[in-house]
PDB file of C-alpha atoms in Angstrom:
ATOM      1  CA  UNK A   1      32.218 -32.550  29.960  1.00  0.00           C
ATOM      2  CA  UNK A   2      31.817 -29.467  27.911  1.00  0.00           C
ATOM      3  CA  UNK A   3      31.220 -29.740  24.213  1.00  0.00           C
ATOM      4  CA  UNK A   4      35.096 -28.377  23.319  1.00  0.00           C
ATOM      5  CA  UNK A   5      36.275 -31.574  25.568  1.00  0.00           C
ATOM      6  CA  UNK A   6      34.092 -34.082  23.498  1.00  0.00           C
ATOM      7  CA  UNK A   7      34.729 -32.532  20.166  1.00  0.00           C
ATOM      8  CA  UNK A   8      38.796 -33.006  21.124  1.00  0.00           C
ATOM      9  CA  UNK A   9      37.956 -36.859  22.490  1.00  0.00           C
ATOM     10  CA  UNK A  10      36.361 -37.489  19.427  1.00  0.00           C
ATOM     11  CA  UNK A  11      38.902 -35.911  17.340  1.00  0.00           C
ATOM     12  CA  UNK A  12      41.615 -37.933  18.979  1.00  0.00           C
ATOM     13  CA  UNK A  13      39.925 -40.870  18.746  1.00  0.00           C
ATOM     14  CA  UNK A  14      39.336 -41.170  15.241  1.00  0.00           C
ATOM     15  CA  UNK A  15      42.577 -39.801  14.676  1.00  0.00           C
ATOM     16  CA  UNK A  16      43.892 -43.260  16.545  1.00  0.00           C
ATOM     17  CA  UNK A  17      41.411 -45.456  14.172  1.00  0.00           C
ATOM     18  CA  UNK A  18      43.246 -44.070  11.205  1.00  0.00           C
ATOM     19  CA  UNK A  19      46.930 -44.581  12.537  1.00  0.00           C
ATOM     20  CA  UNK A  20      45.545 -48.007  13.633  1.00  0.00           C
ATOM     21  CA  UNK A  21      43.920 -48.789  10.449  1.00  0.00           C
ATOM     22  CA  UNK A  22      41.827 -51.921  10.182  1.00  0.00           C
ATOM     23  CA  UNK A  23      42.896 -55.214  11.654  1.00  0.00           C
ATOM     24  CA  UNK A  24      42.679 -58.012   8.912  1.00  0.00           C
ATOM     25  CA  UNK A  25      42.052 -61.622  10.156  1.00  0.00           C
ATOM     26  CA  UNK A  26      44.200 -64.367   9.420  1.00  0.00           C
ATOM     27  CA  UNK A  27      43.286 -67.211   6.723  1.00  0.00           C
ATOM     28  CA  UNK A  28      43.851 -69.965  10.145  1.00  0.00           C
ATOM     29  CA  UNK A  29      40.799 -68.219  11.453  1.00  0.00           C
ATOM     30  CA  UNK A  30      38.482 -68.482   8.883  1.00  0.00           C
ATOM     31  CA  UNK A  31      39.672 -71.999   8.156  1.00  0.00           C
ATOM     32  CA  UNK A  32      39.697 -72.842  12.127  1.00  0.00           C
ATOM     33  CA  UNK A  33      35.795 -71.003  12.233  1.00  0.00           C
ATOM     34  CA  UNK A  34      34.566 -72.955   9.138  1.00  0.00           C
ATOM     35  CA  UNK A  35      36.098 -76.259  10.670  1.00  0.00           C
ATOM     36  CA  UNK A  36      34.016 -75.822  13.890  1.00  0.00           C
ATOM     37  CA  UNK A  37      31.207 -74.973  11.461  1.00  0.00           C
ATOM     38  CA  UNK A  38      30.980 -77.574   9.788  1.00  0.00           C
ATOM     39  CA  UNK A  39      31.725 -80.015  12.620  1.00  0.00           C
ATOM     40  CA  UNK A  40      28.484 -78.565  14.013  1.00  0.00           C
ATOM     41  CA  UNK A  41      26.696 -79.058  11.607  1.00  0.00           C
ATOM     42  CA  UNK A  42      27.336 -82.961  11.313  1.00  0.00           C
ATOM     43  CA  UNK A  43      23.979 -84.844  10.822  1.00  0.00           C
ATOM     44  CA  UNK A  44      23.368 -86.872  14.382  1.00  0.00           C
ATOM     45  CA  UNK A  45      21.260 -90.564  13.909  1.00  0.00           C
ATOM     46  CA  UNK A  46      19.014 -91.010  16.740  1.00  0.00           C
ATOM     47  CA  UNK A  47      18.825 -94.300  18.223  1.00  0.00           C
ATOM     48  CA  UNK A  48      15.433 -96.043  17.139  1.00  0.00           C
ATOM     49  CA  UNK A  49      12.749 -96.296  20.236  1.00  0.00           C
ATOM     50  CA  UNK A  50      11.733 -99.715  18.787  1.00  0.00           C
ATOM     51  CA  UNK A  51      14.797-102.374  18.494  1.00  0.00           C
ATOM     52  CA  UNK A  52      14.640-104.297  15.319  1.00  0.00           C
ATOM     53  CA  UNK A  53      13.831-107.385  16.859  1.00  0.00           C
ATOM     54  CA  UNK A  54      11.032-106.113  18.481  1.00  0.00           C
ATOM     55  CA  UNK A  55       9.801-104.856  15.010  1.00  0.00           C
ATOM     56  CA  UNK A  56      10.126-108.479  13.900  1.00  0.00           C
ATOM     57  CA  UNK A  57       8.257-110.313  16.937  1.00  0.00           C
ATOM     58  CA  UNK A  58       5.410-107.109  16.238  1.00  0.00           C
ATOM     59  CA  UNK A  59       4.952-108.419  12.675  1.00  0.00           C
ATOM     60  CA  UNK A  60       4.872-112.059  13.333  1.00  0.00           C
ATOM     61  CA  UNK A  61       2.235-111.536  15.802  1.00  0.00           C
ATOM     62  CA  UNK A  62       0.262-109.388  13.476  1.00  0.00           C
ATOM     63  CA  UNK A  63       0.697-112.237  10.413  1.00  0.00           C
ATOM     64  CA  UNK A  64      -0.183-114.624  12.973  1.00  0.00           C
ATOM     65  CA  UNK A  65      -3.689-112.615  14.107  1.00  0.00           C
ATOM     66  CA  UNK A  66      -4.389-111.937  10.379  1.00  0.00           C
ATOM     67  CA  UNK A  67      -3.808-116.132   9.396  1.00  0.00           C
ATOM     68  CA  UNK A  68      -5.873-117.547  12.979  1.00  0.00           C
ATOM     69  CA  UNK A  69      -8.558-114.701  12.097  1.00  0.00           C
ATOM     70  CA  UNK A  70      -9.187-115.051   8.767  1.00  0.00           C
ATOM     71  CA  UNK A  71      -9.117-119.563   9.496  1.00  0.00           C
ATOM     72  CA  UNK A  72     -10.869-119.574  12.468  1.00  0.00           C
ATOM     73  CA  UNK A  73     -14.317-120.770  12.637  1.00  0.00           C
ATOM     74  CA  UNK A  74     -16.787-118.244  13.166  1.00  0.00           C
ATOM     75  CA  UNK A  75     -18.923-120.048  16.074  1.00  0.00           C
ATOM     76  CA  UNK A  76     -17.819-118.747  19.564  1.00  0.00           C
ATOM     77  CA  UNK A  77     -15.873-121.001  21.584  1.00  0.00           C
ATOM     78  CA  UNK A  78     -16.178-119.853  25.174  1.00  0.00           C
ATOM     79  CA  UNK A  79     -15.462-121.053  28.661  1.00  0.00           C
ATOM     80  CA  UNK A  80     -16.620-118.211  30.727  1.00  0.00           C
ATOM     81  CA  UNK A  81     -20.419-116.418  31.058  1.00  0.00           C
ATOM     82  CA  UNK A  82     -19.105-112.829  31.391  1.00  0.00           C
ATOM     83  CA  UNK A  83     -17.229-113.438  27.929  1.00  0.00           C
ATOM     84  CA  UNK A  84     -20.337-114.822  26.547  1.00  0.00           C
ATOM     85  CA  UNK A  85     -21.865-111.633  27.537  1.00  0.00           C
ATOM     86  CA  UNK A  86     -19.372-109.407  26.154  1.00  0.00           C
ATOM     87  CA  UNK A  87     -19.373-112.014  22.867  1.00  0.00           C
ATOM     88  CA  UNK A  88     -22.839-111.440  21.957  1.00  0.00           C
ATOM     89  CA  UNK A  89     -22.965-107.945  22.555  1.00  0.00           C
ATOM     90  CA  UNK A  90     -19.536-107.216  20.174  1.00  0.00           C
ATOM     91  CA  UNK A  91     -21.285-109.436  17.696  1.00  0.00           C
ATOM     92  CA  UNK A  92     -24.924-107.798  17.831  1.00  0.00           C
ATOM     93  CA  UNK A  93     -22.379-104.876  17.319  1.00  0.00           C
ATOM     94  CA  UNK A  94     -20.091-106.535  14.806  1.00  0.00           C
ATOM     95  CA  UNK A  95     -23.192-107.368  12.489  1.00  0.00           C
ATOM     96  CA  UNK A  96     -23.835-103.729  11.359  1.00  0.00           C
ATOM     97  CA  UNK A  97     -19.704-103.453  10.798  1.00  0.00           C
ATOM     98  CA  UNK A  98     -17.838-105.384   8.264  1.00  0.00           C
ATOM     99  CA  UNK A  99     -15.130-107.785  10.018  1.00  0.00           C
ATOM    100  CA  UNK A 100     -12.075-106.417   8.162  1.00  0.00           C
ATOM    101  CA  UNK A 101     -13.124-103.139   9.848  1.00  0.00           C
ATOM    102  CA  UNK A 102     -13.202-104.201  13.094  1.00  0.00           C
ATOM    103  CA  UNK A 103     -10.046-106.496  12.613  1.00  0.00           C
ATOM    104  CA  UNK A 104      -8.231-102.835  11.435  1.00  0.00           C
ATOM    105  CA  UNK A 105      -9.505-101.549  15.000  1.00  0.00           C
ATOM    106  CA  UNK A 106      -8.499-104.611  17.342  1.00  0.00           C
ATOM    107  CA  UNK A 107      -5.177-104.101  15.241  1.00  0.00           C
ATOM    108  CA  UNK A 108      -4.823-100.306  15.520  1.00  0.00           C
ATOM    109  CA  UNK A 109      -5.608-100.235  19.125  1.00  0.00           C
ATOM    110  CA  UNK A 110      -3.462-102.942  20.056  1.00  0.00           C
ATOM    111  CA  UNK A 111      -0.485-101.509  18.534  1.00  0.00           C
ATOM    112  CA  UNK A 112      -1.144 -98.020  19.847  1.00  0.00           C
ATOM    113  CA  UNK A 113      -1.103 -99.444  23.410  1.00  0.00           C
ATOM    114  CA  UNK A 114       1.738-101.328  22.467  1.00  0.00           C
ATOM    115  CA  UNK A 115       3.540 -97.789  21.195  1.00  0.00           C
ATOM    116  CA  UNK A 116       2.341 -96.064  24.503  1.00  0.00           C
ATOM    117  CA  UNK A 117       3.560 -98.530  26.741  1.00  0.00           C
ATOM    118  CA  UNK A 118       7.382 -99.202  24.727  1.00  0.00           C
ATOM    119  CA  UNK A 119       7.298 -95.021  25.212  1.00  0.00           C
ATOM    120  CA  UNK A 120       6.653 -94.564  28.399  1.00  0.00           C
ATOM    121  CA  UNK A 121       9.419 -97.189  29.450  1.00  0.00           C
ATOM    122  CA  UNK A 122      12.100 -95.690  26.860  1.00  0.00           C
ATOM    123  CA  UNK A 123      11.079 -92.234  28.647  1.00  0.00           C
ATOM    124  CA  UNK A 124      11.309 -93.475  32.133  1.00  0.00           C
ATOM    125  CA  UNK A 125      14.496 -94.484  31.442  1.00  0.00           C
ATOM    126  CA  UNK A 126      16.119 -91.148  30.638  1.00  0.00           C
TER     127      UNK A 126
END
């Protein structure tokens, strides 16, 4: 195209915007776009991982561990040799440690394995 041709296009063209004029939305549309706006924007609850029964049974045991640790006598009772082995070295161990610290470890690992294993399952599943 030459540069006469485009200057013509172009002055036809915006000669058609101006006949045309502006198109002006309706108020439906702005009430139908804020609708599906706000319908997005609807806060979504997540179903919890752990059901509150299991949360219960979890804190009973932990009460229960707490009550039988802290009533229990401290001599060893033990029916095996390999756990008398393992007994005597956690409490060589255990006597440089305060007990409440290594009751908050017992309790901390148990419940992350607990956590890793209730997880894995609930991610399995989907």
């Amino acid at each position: 195209m030459s540069g006469k041709e485009e200057q013509k296009l172009d002055g036809l063209t915006r000669k058609m915007i101006k006949e045309a004029g502006l198109e002006k939305p309706s108020t439906a549309l702005k009430l139908n776009i804020m609708d599906a706006v706000k319908a997005e924007s609807t806060n979504v609850r997540f179903k919890a991982l752990i059901s509150n029964k299991s949360k219960a049974v979890v804190a009973v045991l932990a009460v229960i561990f707490v009550v039988l640790a802290s009533y229990l006598p401290n001599k060893d009772v033990l029916l095996d040799n390999s756990v008398e082995k393992f007994s005597s070295y956690f409490n060589n161990f255990s006597n440089s440690l305060p007990k409440t610290f290594l009751y908050g470890i017992i309790a901390f690992g148990s419940l992350v394995i607990l956590q890793i294993t209730i997880l894995k399952n609930y991610l399995d599943r989907q």
